[in-house]
């Protein structure tokens, strides 16, 4: 039997990570987020902080320069190598047991291989600004700039590797507005979808 | 206490109407769809078939011509009059009791006035093609053309009157892929959101 996997993509500040954690606890299944970086570090031999800076770095202003520089003889850059290793890490985790995976294009990678529920969490800009101030505190950058920047990176990373549009309904099974539904509300909805097994359409 | 309203926008062939009907039965609340045309006919004194042809007609190839022709001394065309009457009909229905309303920009109209859950139902193109053949049968037009045409009209109508993007996550609380979740699956999810009252985020 295929493992049941929930992948959660999310806008920055929408609470997608918190929903994932709450849900994992409720369903008593593993939850993978930063662990994927640790595992990628172990597989690749590269240091975690280095991987962290490389993650989503595609969206830097120098994307185009980056695309053509620092490539090996097969045309692969460091980010492509990391992508391949991380992809293997995600495949391995999904093969191990039912689980929840946050971000990292897991929806795209796992949809055809597993019994996969592709979730997207979003919220209004104002609510997300409020939330990142509450959760991450103030920094020298305005909350608006932080939000726009982070969303831009996630979007660029996702679209580069999947050739799908980030946040477009057609790439997800369920999209929830955490601003209107609440974090607990979203967790409850996903728990009920899990219990119902989201299968009767197939 | 504000009435609880579920508005369902949907891609053509996604089964949004069926989900609405099933949900209304399950929750034992009224469901409004074609009834809105009847009520608009009664309010306006215009005939139902005429209203039907006017509905979503904005999207015709001659949108631009239409925008500037057949306007009264206040710059209003027949569709604008119908829009205003239909808006009143929708406000009246929402004021009467908890209910489900299909289409007709009800999400946009009611969001700030009521305790309103804005739902969008969608599905992959292939699944929708299959479904319209099953439900509506073959016509001289290809299923692909019928789908594209109907979606285009709904989108144009919605965007003309709401100035919001049809099918864009930020305008909805919950978006469900009926192709992967199934019609019954979607109905169950919405029933559980209703029971949970989608409030804790507010």
CSV table of C-alpha atoms in Angstrom, one decimal:
chain,number,residue,atom,x,y,z
A,1,UNK,CA,0.0,0.0,0.0
A,2,UNK,CA,1.2,3.5,-0.8
A,3,UNK,CA,2.2,5.8,2.0
A,4,UNK,CA,-0.1,8.7,2.7
A,5,UNK,CA,1.8,11.9,2.4
A,6,UNK,CA,0.6,15.5,3.1
A,7,UNK,CA,2.8,18.2,1.4
A,8,UNK,CA,2.3,21.7,2.6
A,9,UNK,CA,3.4,24.7,0.5
A,10,UNK,CA,2.8,28.0,2.1
A,11,UNK,CA,3.1,31.8,1.7
A,12,UNK,CA,5.6,33.2,4.2
A,13,UNK,CA,3.8,34.2,7.4
A,14,UNK,CA,0.7,32.2,6.7
A,15,UNK,CA,1.4,29.7,9.5
A,16,UNK,CA,1.8,26.7,7.2
A,17,UNK,CA,4.6,25.4,9.3
A,18,UNK,CA,2.6,25.6,12.5
A,19,UNK,CA,-0.3,23.9,10.9
A,20,UNK,CA,2.0,21.1,9.7
A,21,UNK,CA,3.4,20.6,13.2
A,22,UNK,CA,0.0,20.6,14.8
A,23,UNK,CA,-1.3,18.2,12.2
A,24,UNK,CA,1.6,15.8,12.6
A,25,UNK,CA,1.0,15.7,16.4
A,26,UNK,CA,-2.7,15.1,15.9
A,27,UNK,CA,-2.2,12.4,13.4
A,28,UNK,CA,0.9,11.0,15.1
A,29,UNK,CA,3.0,10.9,12.0
A,30,UNK,CA,6.4,12.4,11.3
A,31,UNK,CA,6.8,16.0,10.2
A,32,UNK,CA,9.8,17.0,8.0
A,33,UNK,CA,11.0,20.5,7.5
A,34,UNK,CA,14.5,21.6,8.6
A,35,UNK,CA,15.3,17.9,9.0
A,36,UNK,CA,15.5,17.8,5.2
A,37,UNK,CA,18.4,20.2,5.3
A,38,UNK,CA,20.2,18.1,7.9
A,39,UNK,CA,19.6,15.0,5.8
A,40,UNK,CA,20.7,16.7,2.6
A,41,UNK,CA,23.9,17.9,4.4
A,42,UNK,CA,24.6,14.3,5.5
A,43,UNK,CA,24.0,12.9,2.0
A,44,UNK,CA,26.0,15.6,0.2
A,45,UNK,CA,28.8,16.2,2.7
A,46,UNK,CA,28.1,19.9,2.6
A,47,UNK,CA,27.6,22.0,5.7
A,48,UNK,CA,24.1,22.9,6.8
A,49,UNK,CA,24.6,26.6,6.8
A,50,UNK,CA,25.9,26.5,3.3
A,51,UNK,CA,22.9,24.5,2.2
A,52,UNK,CA,20.6,27.0,3.9
A,53,UNK,CA,22.1,29.9,1.9
A,54,UNK,CA,21.8,28.0,-1.3
A,55,UNK,CA,18.2,27.1,-0.7
A,56,UNK,CA,15.9,29.4,-2.6
A,57,UNK,CA,19.0,31.5,-3.6
A,58,UNK,CA,17.9,31.1,-7.2
A,59,UNK,CA,15.6,34.0,-6.8
A,60,UNK,CA,18.5,36.5,-6.2
A,61,UNK,CA,18.7,39.4,-8.6
A,62,UNK,CA,21.5,37.6,-10.4
A,63,UNK,CA,19.5,34.6,-11.3
A,64,UNK,CA,20.5,34.8,-14.9
A,65,UNK,CA,24.1,35.2,-14.2
A,66,UNK,CA,23.8,32.4,-11.7
A,67,UNK,CA,22.2,30.2,-14.4
A,68,UNK,CA,25.3,30.4,-16.6
A,69,UNK,CA,28.1,30.5,-14.1
A,70,UNK,CA,29.7,27.9,-11.8
A,71,UNK,CA,28.5,24.9,-13.8
A,72,UNK,CA,30.4,21.7,-14.0
A,73,UNK,CA,31.1,19.8,-17.2
A,74,UNK,CA,27.5,18.5,-17.2
A,75,UNK,CA,26.0,22.0,-17.0
A,76,UNK,CA,25.0,21.5,-13.4
A,77,UNK,CA,25.4,24.2,-10.8
A,78,UNK,CA,25.7,23.7,-7.0
A,79,UNK,CA,22.0,24.3,-6.6
A,80,UNK,CA,21.1,21.6,-9.1
A,81,UNK,CA,23.3,19.2,-7.2
A,82,UNK,CA,21.6,20.1,-4.0
A,83,UNK,CA,18.2,19.8,-5.7
A,84,UNK,CA,19.0,16.2,-6.8
A,85,UNK,CA,20.3,15.2,-3.4
A,86,UNK,CA,17.3,16.8,-1.6
A,87,UNK,CA,15.0,15.1,-4.0
A,88,UNK,CA,16.5,11.7,-3.1
A,89,UNK,CA,16.1,12.6,0.6
A,90,UNK,CA,12.4,13.4,0.1
A,91,UNK,CA,11.8,10.2,-1.9
A,92,UNK,CA,13.4,8.2,0.9
A,93,UNK,CA,11.3,9.9,3.6
A,94,UNK,CA,8.1,9.4,1.7
A,95,UNK,CA,9.0,5.7,1.2
A,96,UNK,CA,9.6,5.2,4.9
A,97,UNK,CA,6.1,6.0,6.3
A,98,UNK,CA,3.1,8.2,6.2
A,99,UNK,CA,4.3,11.8,6.9
A,100,UNK,CA,4.0,15.5,6.4
A,101,UNK,CA,6.6,17.4,4.3
A,102,UNK,CA,6.9,21.2,4.3
A,103,UNK,CA,7.8,23.0,1.1
A,104,UNK,CA,10.7,22.0,-1.1
A,105,UNK,CA,8.5,21.1,-4.1
A,106,UNK,CA,7.5,17.9,-2.3
A,107,UNK,CA,4.0,18.2,-3.9
A,108,UNK,CA,5.5,18.1,-7.3
A,109,UNK,CA,7.9,15.3,-6.5
A,110,UNK,CA,5.6,12.9,-4.7
A,111,UNK,CA,2.2,13.4,-6.4
A,112,UNK,CA,2.5,10.6,-8.9
A,113,UNK,CA,4.4,8.2,-6.6
A,114,UNK,CA,2.4,8.3,-3.4
A,115,UNK,CA,-1.1,8.9,-2.0
A,116,UNK,CA,-0.3,12.5,-1.7
A,117,UNK,CA,-2.5,15.4,-0.5
A,118,UNK,CA,-1.1,18.7,-1.9
A,119,UNK,CA,-1.9,21.5,0.5
A,120,UNK,CA,-1.3,25.2,0.0
A,121,UNK,CA,-1.7,27.7,2.9
A,122,UNK,CA,-2.1,31.4,2.3
A,123,UNK,CA,-3.4,34.5,4.0
A,124,UNK,CA,-3.9,38.2,3.4
A,125,UNK,CA,-0.9,40.3,3.2
A,126,UNK,CA,-1.8,42.3,6.3
A,127,UNK,CA,-2.4,39.3,8.4
A,128,UNK,CA,0.9,37.8,7.4
A,129,UNK,CA,2.8,41.0,8.2
A,130,UNK,CA,1.3,41.0,11.6
A,131,UNK,CA,2.1,37.3,12.1
A,132,UNK,CA,5.8,37.5,11.1
A,133,UNK,CA,6.3,40.5,13.5
A,134,UNK,CA,4.7,38.4,16.3
A,135,UNK,CA,6.6,35.2,15.5
A,136,UNK,CA,10.0,36.4,14.2
A,137,UNK,CA,10.2,39.8,15.7
A,138,UNK,CA,11.3,43.1,14.1
A,139,UNK,CA,14.4,43.3,11.9
A,140,UNK,CA,16.1,46.1,10.1
A,141,UNK,CA,14.0,45.2,7.0
A,142,UNK,CA,10.3,46.2,6.9
A,143,UNK,CA,7.9,43.3,7.3
A,144,UNK,CA,6.5,44.1,3.9
A,145,UNK,CA,9.9,43.8,2.2
A,146,UNK,CA,10.6,40.5,4.2
A,147,UNK,CA,7.3,39.0,3.0
A,148,UNK,CA,7.7,40.0,-0.6
A,149,UNK,CA,11.3,38.8,-0.7
A,150,UNK,CA,10.6,35.4,0.9
A,151,UNK,CA,7.6,34.8,-1.3
A,152,UNK,CA,9.5,35.8,-4.3
A,153,UNK,CA,12.3,33.3,-3.5
A,154,UNK,CA,9.9,30.4,-2.8
A,155,UNK,CA,8.0,31.1,-6.0
A,156,UNK,CA,11.2,31.3,-8.1
A,157,UNK,CA,12.6,28.1,-6.6
A,158,UNK,CA,9.4,26.2,-7.1
A,159,UNK,CA,8.8,27.4,-10.6
A,160,UNK,CA,12.4,26.8,-11.7
A,161,UNK,CA,12.4,23.2,-10.7
A,162,UNK,CA,8.8,22.2,-11.3
A,163,UNK,CA,7.9,24.4,-14.3
A,164,UNK,CA,4.5,24.8,-12.5
A,165,UNK,CA,3.0,28.0,-11.1
A,166,UNK,CA,3.5,28.4,-7.4
A,167,UNK,CA,0.1,29.1,-5.7
A,168,UNK,CA,-1.9,28.2,-8.7
A,169,UNK,CA,-5.0,26.2,-7.7
A,170,UNK,CA,-4.4,23.5,-10.4
A,171,UNK,CA,-1.3,22.3,-8.6
A,172,UNK,CA,-2.9,21.6,-5.3
A,173,UNK,CA,-5.8,19.5,-3.9
A,174,UNK,CA,-6.7,21.9,-1.2
A,175,UNK,CA,-5.9,25.5,-0.5
A,176,UNK,CA,-6.7,27.1,2.8
A,177,UNK,CA,-6.8,30.7,3.9
A,178,UNK,CA,-5.4,30.6,7.4
A,179,UNK,CA,-6.3,34.2,8.0
A,180,UNK,CA,-10.0,33.5,7.8
A,181,UNK,CA,-10.1,29.9,8.8
A,182,UNK,CA,-7.5,30.2,11.6
A,183,UNK,CA,-4.5,27.9,12.2
A,184,UNK,CA,-6.5,25.5,14.4
A,185,UNK,CA,-9.3,25.6,11.8
A,186,UNK,CA,-6.9,24.6,9.0
A,187,UNK,CA,-5.4,21.8,11.1
A,188,UNK,CA,-8.9,20.4,11.9
A,189,UNK,CA,-9.9,20.5,8.2
A,190,UNK,CA,-6.8,18.7,7.1
A,191,UNK,CA,-7.2,16.1,9.9
A,192,UNK,CA,-10.7,15.4,8.7
A,193,UNK,CA,-9.5,15.1,5.1
A,194,UNK,CA,-6.9,12.6,6.3
A,195,UNK,CA,-9.6,10.6,8.2
A,196,UNK,CA,-11.8,10.6,5.1
A,197,UNK,CA,-8.8,9.4,3.0
A,198,UNK,CA,-9.6,11.7,0.1
A,199,UNK,CA,-10.0,8.8,-2.3
A,200,UNK,CA,-13.5,8.5,-3.6
A,201,UNK,CA,-12.7,10.6,-6.7
A,202,UNK,CA,-10.2,8.2,-7.9
B,1,UNK,CA,-26.2,36.8,14.9
B,2,UNK,CA,-25.0,36.9,11.4
B,3,UNK,CA,-26.3,34.2,9.0
B,4,UNK,CA,-23.8,31.6,7.9
B,5,UNK,CA,-23.4,31.6,4.2
B,6,UNK,CA,-21.4,29.3,1.9
B,7,UNK,CA,-20.7,30.7,-1.5
B,8,UNK,CA,-19.5,28.3,-4.2
B,9,UNK,CA,-17.6,29.5,-7.2
B,10,UNK,CA,-16.6,26.8,-9.6
B,11,UNK,CA,-15.0,25.9,-12.9
B,12,UNK,CA,-17.4,24.5,-15.4
B,13,UNK,CA,-17.6,20.7,-15.2
B,14,UNK,CA,-15.9,20.6,-11.7
B,15,UNK,CA,-19.1,19.4,-10.0
B,16,UNK,CA,-19.4,22.5,-7.8
B,17,UNK,CA,-23.2,22.6,-8.3
B,18,UNK,CA,-23.5,18.9,-7.3
B,19,UNK,CA,-21.3,19.5,-4.2
B,20,UNK,CA,-23.5,22.5,-3.3
B,21,UNK,CA,-26.7,20.4,-3.5
B,22,UNK,CA,-25.3,17.5,-1.5
B,23,UNK,CA,-24.0,19.9,1.1
B,24,UNK,CA,-27.3,21.7,1.4
B,25,UNK,CA,-29.1,18.4,1.9
B,26,UNK,CA,-26.5,17.3,4.5
B,27,UNK,CA,-26.7,20.6,6.4
B,28,UNK,CA,-30.4,21.0,5.9
B,29,UNK,CA,-30.2,24.6,4.6
B,30,UNK,CA,-31.5,26.2,1.4
B,31,UNK,CA,-29.4,26.1,-1.7
B,32,UNK,CA,-29.8,28.8,-4.4
B,33,UNK,CA,-28.7,28.6,-7.9
B,34,UNK,CA,-31.2,28.9,-10.8
B,35,UNK,CA,-33.7,30.2,-8.2
B,36,UNK,CA,-31.8,33.4,-8.3
B,37,UNK,CA,-32.7,33.9,-12.0
B,38,UNK,CA,-36.4,33.3,-11.2
B,39,UNK,CA,-36.2,35.8,-8.3
B,40,UNK,CA,-34.4,38.3,-10.5
B,41,UNK,CA,-37.1,37.8,-13.2
B,42,UNK,CA,-39.8,38.5,-10.6
B,43,UNK,CA,-38.0,41.6,-9.3
B,44,UNK,CA,-37.2,43.1,-12.7
B,45,UNK,CA,-40.3,42.1,-14.7
B,46,UNK,CA,-38.0,40.6,-17.3
B,47,UNK,CA,-38.4,37.1,-18.7
B,48,UNK,CA,-36.3,34.3,-17.3
B,49,UNK,CA,-34.9,33.2,-20.7
B,50,UNK,CA,-33.9,36.7,-21.5
B,51,UNK,CA,-32.0,37.0,-18.2
B,52,UNK,CA,-30.4,33.7,-18.9
B,53,UNK,CA,-29.0,35.0,-22.2
B,54,UNK,CA,-27.8,38.2,-20.5
B,55,UNK,CA,-26.0,36.4,-17.7
B,56,UNK,CA,-22.4,36.1,-18.3
B,57,UNK,CA,-22.9,37.6,-21.8
B,58,UNK,CA,-20.3,40.2,-21.0
B,59,UNK,CA,-17.7,37.8,-22.1
B,60,UNK,CA,-18.9,37.8,-25.7
B,61,UNK,CA,-16.4,38.7,-28.3
B,62,UNK,CA,-18.1,42.1,-28.5
B,63,UNK,CA,-17.5,43.0,-24.9
B,64,UNK,CA,-16.0,46.4,-25.8
B,65,UNK,CA,-18.9,47.3,-28.2
B,66,UNK,CA,-21.3,46.1,-25.6
B,67,UNK,CA,-19.7,48.3,-23.0
B,68,UNK,CA,-20.4,51.4,-24.9
B,69,UNK,CA,-23.8,50.6,-26.5
B,70,UNK,CA,-27.3,50.4,-25.2
B,71,UNK,CA,-26.7,52.5,-22.2
B,72,UNK,CA,-29.3,54.7,-20.5
B,73,UNK,CA,-28.8,58.3,-19.5
B,74,UNK,CA,-26.9,57.1,-16.4
B,75,UNK,CA,-24.5,55.0,-18.5
B,76,UNK,CA,-26.1,51.8,-17.4
B,77,UNK,CA,-26.6,48.9,-19.8
B,78,UNK,CA,-29.2,46.1,-19.4
B,79,UNK,CA,-26.6,43.9,-17.7
B,80,UNK,CA,-25.8,46.5,-15.1
B,81,UNK,CA,-29.5,46.8,-14.3
B,82,UNK,CA,-29.7,43.0,-14.0
B,83,UNK,CA,-26.6,43.0,-11.8
B,84,UNK,CA,-28.1,45.5,-9.4
B,85,UNK,CA,-31.4,43.6,-9.2
B,86,UNK,CA,-29.6,40.3,-8.8
B,87,UNK,CA,-27.4,41.8,-6.1
B,88,UNK,CA,-30.5,42.8,-4.2
B,89,UNK,CA,-31.9,39.3,-4.6
B,90,UNK,CA,-28.7,37.8,-3.2
B,91,UNK,CA,-28.6,40.2,-0.2
B,92,UNK,CA,-32.3,39.3,0.6
B,93,UNK,CA,-31.6,35.6,0.5
B,94,UNK,CA,-28.5,35.9,2.7
B,95,UNK,CA,-30.5,38.0,5.2
B,96,UNK,CA,-33.2,35.4,5.4
B,97,UNK,CA,-31.3,32.4,6.7
B,98,UNK,CA,-28.1,30.3,6.6
B,99,UNK,CA,-27.8,29.1,3.0
B,100,UNK,CA,-25.6,28.0,0.1
B,101,UNK,CA,-25.3,30.2,-3.0
B,102,UNK,CA,-23.8,29.1,-6.3
B,103,UNK,CA,-21.8,31.5,-8.4
B,104,UNK,CA,-23.0,35.1,-9.3
B,105,UNK,CA,-20.2,36.8,-7.4
B,106,UNK,CA,-22.0,36.0,-4.1
B,107,UNK,CA,-18.6,35.6,-2.4
B,108,UNK,CA,-17.6,39.2,-3.3
B,109,UNK,CA,-21.1,40.6,-2.3
B,110,UNK,CA,-21.5,38.8,1.0
B,111,UNK,CA,-18.0,38.5,2.5
B,112,UNK,CA,-18.1,41.6,4.5
B,113,UNK,CA,-21.7,41.4,5.5
B,114,UNK,CA,-22.2,37.9,6.7
B,115,UNK,CA,-20.3,35.0,8.2
B,116,UNK,CA,-19.4,33.8,4.8
B,117,UNK,CA,-17.3,30.8,3.7
B,118,UNK,CA,-16.0,31.5,0.1
B,119,UNK,CA,-15.4,28.2,-1.7
B,120,UNK,CA,-13.9,27.6,-5.1
B,121,UNK,CA,-14.2,24.2,-6.7
B,122,UNK,CA,-11.9,23.2,-9.6
B,123,UNK,CA,-10.5,20.1,-11.4
B,124,UNK,CA,-8.1,19.2,-14.1
B,125,UNK,CA,-9.2,20.0,-17.6
B,126,UNK,CA,-9.4,16.3,-18.7
B,127,UNK,CA,-11.6,15.3,-15.7
B,128,UNK,CA,-13.9,18.2,-16.4
B,129,UNK,CA,-14.2,17.3,-20.1
B,130,UNK,CA,-15.1,13.8,-19.1
B,131,UNK,CA,-17.6,15.0,-16.6
B,132,UNK,CA,-19.5,17.4,-18.9
B,133,UNK,CA,-19.9,14.7,-21.5
B,134,UNK,CA,-21.3,12.4,-18.8
B,135,UNK,CA,-23.6,15.0,-17.3
B,136,UNK,CA,-24.7,17.2,-20.2
B,137,UNK,CA,-24.1,14.8,-23.1
B,138,UNK,CA,-22.5,15.6,-26.5
B,139,UNK,CA,-23.3,18.7,-28.5
B,140,UNK,CA,-22.1,20.0,-31.8
B,141,UNK,CA,-19.3,21.8,-30.0
B,142,UNK,CA,-16.3,20.0,-28.7
B,143,UNK,CA,-16.1,19.5,-24.9
B,144,UNK,CA,-12.9,21.5,-24.9
B,145,UNK,CA,-14.5,24.5,-26.6
B,146,UNK,CA,-17.5,24.3,-24.3
B,147,UNK,CA,-15.2,24.3,-21.2
B,148,UNK,CA,-13.0,27.1,-22.4
B,149,UNK,CA,-16.0,29.2,-23.5
B,150,UNK,CA,-17.9,28.8,-20.2
B,151,UNK,CA,-14.9,29.4,-18.0
B,152,UNK,CA,-14.1,32.5,-20.0
B,153,UNK,CA,-17.6,33.8,-19.5
B,154,UNK,CA,-17.6,33.2,-15.8
B,155,UNK,CA,-14.2,34.7,-15.4
B,156,UNK,CA,-15.1,37.8,-17.4
B,157,UNK,CA,-18.4,38.3,-15.6
B,158,UNK,CA,-16.7,37.9,-12.2
B,159,UNK,CA,-13.8,40.2,-13.0
B,160,UNK,CA,-16.0,42.9,-14.6
B,161,UNK,CA,-18.2,43.3,-11.5
B,162,UNK,CA,-15.8,42.5,-8.7
B,163,UNK,CA,-12.5,43.8,-10.0
B,164,UNK,CA,-11.0,40.7,-8.4
B,165,UNK,CA,-9.3,37.8,-10.1
B,166,UNK,CA,-11.5,34.7,-10.6
B,167,UNK,CA,-9.9,31.6,-9.2
B,168,UNK,CA,-7.2,33.5,-7.4
B,169,UNK,CA,-6.6,31.9,-4.0
B,170,UNK,CA,-6.6,35.3,-2.2
B,171,UNK,CA,-10.4,35.7,-2.9
B,172,UNK,CA,-11.4,32.4,-1.3
B,173,UNK,CA,-11.3,30.7,2.1
B,174,UNK,CA,-11.0,27.2,0.7
B,175,UNK,CA,-10.3,25.8,-2.7
B,176,UNK,CA,-10.9,22.2,-3.5
B,177,UNK,CA,-9.8,20.0,-6.3
B,178,UNK,CA,-12.9,17.8,-6.9
B,179,UNK,CA,-10.9,15.7,-9.4
B,180,UNK,CA,-8.6,14.4,-6.7
B,181,UNK,CA,-10.8,14.8,-3.6
B,182,UNK,CA,-14.0,13.5,-5.2
B,183,UNK,CA,-17.4,15.2,-5.1
B,184,UNK,CA,-18.4,13.3,-1.9
B,185,UNK,CA,-15.0,14.1,-0.4
B,186,UNK,CA,-15.5,17.8,-1.1
B,187,UNK,CA,-19.0,17.7,0.4
B,188,UNK,CA,-17.6,16.0,3.5
B,189,UNK,CA,-14.8,18.6,3.9
B,190,UNK,CA,-17.2,21.5,3.7
B,191,UNK,CA,-19.6,19.9,6.1
B,192,UNK,CA,-16.8,19.5,8.6
B,193,UNK,CA,-15.8,23.2,8.1
B,194,UNK,CA,-19.4,24.2,8.7
B,195,UNK,CA,-19.5,22.1,11.9
B,196,UNK,CA,-16.2,23.6,13.1
B,197,UNK,CA,-17.6,27.1,12.3
B,198,UNK,CA,-14.4,28.4,10.7
B,199,UNK,CA,-14.0,31.1,13.3
B,200,UNK,CA,-11.0,30.7,15.5
B,201,UNK,CA,-8.8,32.8,13.3
B,202,UNK,CA,-11.0,35.9,13.8
